Short mmCIF file of N, CA, C and O in Angstrom, two decimals:
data_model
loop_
_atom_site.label_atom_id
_atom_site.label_comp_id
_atom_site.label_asym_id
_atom_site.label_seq_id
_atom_site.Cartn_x
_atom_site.Cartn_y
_atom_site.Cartn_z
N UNK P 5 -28.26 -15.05 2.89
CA UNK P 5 -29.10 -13.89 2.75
C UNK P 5 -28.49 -12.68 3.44
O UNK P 5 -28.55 -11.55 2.94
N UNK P 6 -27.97 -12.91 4.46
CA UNK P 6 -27.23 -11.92 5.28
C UNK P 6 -26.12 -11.17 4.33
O UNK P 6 -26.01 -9.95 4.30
N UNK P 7 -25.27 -12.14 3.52
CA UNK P 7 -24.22 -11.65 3.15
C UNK P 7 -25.08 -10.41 2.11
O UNK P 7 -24.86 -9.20 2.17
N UNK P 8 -26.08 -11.06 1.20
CA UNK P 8 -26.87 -10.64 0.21
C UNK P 8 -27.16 -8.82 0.38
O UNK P 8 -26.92 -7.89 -0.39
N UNK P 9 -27.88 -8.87 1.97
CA UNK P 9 -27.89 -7.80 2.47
C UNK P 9 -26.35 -6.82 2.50
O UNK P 9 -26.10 -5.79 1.88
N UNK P 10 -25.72 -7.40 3.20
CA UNK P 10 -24.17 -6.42 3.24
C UNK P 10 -23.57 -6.37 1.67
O UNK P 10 -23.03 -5.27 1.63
N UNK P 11 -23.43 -6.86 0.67
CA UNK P 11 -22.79 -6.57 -0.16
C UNK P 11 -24.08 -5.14 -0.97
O UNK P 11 -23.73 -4.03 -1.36
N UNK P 12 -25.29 -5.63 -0.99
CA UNK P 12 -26.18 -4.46 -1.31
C UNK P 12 -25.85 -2.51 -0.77
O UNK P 12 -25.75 -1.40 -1.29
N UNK P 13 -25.80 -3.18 0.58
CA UNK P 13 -25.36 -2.04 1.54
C UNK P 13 -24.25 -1.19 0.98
O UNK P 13 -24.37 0.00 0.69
N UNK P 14 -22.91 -2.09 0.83
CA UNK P 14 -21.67 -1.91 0.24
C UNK P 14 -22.07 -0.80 -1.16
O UNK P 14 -21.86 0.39 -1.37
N UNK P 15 -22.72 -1.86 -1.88
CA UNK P 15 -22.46 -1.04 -3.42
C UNK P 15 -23.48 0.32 -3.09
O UNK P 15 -23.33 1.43 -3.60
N UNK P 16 -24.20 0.05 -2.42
CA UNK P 16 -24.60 1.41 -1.72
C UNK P 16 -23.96 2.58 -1.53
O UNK P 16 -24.36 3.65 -1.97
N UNK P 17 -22.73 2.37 -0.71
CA UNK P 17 -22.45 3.66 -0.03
C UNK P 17 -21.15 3.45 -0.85
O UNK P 17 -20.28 4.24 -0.47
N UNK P 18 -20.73 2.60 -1.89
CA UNK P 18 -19.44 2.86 -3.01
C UNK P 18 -19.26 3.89 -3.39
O UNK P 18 -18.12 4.33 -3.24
N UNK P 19 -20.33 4.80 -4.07
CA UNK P 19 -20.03 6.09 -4.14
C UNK P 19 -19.79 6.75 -3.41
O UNK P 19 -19.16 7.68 -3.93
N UNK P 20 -19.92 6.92 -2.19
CA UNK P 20 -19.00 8.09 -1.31
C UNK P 20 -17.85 7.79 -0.74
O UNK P 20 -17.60 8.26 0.37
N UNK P 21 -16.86 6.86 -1.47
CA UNK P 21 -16.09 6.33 -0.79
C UNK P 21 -14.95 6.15 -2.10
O UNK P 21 -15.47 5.56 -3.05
N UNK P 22 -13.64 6.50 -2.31
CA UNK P 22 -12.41 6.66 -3.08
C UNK P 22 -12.09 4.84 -3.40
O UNK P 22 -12.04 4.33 -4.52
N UNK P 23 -11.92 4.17 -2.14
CA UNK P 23 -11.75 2.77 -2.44
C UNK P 23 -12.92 1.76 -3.49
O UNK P 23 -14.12 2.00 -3.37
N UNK P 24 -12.57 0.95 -4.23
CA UNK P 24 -13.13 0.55 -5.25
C UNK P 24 -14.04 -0.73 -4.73
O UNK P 24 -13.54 -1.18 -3.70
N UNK P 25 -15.11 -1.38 -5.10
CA UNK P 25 -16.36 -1.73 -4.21
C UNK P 25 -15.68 -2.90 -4.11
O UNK P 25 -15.76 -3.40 -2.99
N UNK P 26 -14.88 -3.67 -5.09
CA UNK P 26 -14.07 -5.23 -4.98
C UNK P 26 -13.57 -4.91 -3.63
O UNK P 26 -13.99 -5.61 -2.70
N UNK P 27 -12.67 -3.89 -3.38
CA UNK P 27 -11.35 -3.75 -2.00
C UNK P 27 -12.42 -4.07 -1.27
O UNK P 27 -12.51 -5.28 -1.09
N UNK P 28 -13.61 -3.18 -0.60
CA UNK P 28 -14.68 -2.68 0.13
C UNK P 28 -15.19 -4.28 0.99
O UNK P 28 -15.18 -4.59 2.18
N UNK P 29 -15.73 -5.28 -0.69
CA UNK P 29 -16.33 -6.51 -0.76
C UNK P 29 -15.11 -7.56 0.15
O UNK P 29 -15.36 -8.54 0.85
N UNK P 30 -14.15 -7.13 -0.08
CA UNK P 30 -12.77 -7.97 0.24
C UNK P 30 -12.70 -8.03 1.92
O UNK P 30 -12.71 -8.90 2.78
N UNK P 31 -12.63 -6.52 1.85
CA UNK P 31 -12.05 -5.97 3.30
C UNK P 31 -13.11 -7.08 4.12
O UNK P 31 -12.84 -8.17 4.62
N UNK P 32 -14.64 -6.22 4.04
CA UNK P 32 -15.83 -6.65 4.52
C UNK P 32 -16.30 -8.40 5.22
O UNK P 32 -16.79 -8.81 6.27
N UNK P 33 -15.69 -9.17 3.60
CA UNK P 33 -16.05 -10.38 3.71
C UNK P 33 -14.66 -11.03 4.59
O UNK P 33 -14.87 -12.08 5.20
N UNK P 34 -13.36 -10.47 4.67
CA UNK P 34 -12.15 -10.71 5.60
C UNK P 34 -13.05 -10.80 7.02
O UNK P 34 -13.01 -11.81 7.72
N UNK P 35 -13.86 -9.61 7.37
CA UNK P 35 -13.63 -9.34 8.59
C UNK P 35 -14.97 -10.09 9.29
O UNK P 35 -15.17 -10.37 10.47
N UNK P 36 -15.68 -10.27 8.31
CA UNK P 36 -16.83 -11.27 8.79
C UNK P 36 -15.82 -13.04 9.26
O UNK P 36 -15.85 -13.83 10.21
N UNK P 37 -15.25 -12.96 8.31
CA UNK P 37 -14.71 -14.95 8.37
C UNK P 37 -13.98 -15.24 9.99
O UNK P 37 -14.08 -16.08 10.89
N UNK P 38 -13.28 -14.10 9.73
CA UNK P 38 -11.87 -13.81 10.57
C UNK P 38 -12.60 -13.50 12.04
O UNK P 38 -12.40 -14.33 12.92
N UNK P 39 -13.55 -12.19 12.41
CA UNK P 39 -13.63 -11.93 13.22
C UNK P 39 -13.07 -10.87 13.65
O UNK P 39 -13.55 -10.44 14.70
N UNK P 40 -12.14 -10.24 13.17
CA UNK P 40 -11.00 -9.26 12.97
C UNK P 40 -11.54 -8.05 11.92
O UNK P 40 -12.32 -8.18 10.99
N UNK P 41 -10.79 -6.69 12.44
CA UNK P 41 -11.01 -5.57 12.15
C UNK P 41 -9.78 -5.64 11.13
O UNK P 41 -8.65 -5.90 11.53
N UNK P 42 -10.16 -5.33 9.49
CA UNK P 42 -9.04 -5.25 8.42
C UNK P 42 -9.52 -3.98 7.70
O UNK P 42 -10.67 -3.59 7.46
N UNK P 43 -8.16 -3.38 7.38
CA UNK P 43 -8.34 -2.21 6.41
C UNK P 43 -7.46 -2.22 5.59
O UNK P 43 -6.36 -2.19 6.14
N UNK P 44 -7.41 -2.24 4.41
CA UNK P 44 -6.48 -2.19 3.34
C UNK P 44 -6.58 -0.48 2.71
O UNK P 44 -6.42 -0.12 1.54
N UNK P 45 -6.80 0.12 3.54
CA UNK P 45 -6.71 1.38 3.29
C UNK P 45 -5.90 2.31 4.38
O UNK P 45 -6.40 2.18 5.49
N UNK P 46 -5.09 2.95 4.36
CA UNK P 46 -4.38 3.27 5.66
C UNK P 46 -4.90 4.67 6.13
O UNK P 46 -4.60 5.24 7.18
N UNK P 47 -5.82 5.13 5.09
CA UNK P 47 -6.79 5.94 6.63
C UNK P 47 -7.48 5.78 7.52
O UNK P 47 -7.68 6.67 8.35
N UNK P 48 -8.21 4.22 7.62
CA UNK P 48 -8.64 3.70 8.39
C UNK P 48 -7.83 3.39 9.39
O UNK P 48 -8.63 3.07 10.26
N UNK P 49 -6.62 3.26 9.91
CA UNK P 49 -6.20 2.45 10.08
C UNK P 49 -5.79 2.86 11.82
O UNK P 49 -5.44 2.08 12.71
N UNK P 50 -6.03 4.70 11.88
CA UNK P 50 -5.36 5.20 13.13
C UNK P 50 -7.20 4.95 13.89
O UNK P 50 -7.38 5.05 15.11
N UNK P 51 -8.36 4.62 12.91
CA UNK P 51 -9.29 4.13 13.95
C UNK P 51 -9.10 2.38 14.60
O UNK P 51 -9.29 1.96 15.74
N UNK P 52 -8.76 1.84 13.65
CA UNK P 52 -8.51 0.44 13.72
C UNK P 52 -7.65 0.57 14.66
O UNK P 52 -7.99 -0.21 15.55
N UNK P 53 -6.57 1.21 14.98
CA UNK P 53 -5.51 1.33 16.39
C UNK P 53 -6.12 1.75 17.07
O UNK P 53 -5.68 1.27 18.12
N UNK P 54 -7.09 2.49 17.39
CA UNK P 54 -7.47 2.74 18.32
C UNK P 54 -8.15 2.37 19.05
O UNK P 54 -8.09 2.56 20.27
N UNK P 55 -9.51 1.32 18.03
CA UNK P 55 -10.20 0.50 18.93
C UNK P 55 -9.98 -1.01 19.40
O UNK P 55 -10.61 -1.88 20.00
N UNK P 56 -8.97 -0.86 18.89
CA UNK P 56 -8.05 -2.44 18.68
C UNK P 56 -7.44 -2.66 20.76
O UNK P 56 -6.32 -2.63 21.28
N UNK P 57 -8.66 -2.84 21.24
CA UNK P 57 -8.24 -3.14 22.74
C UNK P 57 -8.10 -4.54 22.99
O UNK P 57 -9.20 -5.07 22.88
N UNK P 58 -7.01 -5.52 23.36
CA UNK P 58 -6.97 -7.07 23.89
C UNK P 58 -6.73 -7.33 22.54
O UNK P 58 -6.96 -8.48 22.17
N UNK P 59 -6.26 -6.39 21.55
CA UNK P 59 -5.96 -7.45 20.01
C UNK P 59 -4.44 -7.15 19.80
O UNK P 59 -3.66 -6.44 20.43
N UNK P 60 -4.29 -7.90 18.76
CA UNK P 60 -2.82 -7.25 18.13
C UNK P 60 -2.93 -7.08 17.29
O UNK P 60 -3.50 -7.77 16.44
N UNK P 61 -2.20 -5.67 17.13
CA UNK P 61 -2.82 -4.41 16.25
C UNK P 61 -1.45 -4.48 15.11
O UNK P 61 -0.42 -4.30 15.77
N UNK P 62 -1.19 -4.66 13.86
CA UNK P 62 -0.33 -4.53 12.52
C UNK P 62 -0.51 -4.23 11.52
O UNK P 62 -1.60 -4.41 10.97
N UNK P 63 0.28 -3.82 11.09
CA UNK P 63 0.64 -2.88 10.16
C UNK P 63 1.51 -3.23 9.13
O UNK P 63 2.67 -3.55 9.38
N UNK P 64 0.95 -3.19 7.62
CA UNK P 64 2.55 -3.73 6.67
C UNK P 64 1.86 -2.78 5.50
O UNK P 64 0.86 -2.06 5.40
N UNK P 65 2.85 -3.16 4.76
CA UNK P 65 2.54 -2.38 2.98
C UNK P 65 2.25 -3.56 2.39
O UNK P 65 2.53 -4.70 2.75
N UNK P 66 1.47 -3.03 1.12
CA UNK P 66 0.80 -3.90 -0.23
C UNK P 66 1.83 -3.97 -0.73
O UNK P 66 2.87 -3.47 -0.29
N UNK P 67 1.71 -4.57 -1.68
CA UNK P 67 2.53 -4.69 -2.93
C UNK P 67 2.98 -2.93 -3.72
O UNK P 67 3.96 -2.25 -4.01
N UNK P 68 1.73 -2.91 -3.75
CA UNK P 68 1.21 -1.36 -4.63
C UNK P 68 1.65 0.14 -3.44
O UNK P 68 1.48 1.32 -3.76
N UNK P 69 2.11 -0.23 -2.31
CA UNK P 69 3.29 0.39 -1.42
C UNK P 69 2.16 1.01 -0.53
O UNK P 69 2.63 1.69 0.39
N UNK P 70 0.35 0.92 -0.57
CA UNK P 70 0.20 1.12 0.64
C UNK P 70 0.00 0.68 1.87
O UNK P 70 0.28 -0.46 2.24
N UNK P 71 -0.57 1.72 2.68
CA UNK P 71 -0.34 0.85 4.33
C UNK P 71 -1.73 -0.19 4.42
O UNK P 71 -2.71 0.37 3.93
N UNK P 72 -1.99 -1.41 4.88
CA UNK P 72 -2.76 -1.34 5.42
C UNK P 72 -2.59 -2.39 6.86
O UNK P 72 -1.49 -2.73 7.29
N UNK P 73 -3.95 -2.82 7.48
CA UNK P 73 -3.78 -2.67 9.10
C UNK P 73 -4.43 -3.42 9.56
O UNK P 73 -5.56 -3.43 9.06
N UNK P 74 -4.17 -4.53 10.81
CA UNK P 74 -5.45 -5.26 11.27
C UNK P 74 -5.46 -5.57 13.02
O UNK P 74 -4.35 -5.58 13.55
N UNK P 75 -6.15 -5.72 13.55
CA UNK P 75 -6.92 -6.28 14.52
C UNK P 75 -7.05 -7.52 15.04
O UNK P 75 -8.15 -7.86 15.45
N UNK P 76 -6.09 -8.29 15.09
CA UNK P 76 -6.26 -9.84 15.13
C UNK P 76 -6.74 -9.95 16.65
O UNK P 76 -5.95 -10.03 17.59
N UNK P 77 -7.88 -9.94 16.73
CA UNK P 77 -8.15 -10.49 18.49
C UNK P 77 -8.25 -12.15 18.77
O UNK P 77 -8.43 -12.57 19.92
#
């Protein structure tokens, strides 16, 4: 039910947002499993460094050549 709630939320605020609601659903449901801060978008990514304290903070390219970034605590 929880998830039920966050993916609602998601397609919610899809429209104000350039990334497509699958990436959004992806990122989202990564960071719930994991525990970890993920962005497959690399504007996120100088917040994700920043709050990324006691984690290790990386960085690579997609396939599709952009950045994205994570948080592994």
């Amino acid at each position: 039910m929880k998830y039920l709630a966050l993916i609602f939320i998601l397609i919610l605020l899809s429209g104000c947002s350039s990334r497509s609601l699958s990436e959004q659903i992806v990122e989202r449901a990564l960071e719930h499993a994991t525990g970890n801060d993920i962005s497959y978008n690399g504007a996120s990514c100088a917040d994700i460094k920043r709050n990324c304290s006691g984690g290790n903070y990386e960085e690579w390219y997609q396939k599709d050549g952009k950045l994205a970034c994570a948080c592994n605590n």
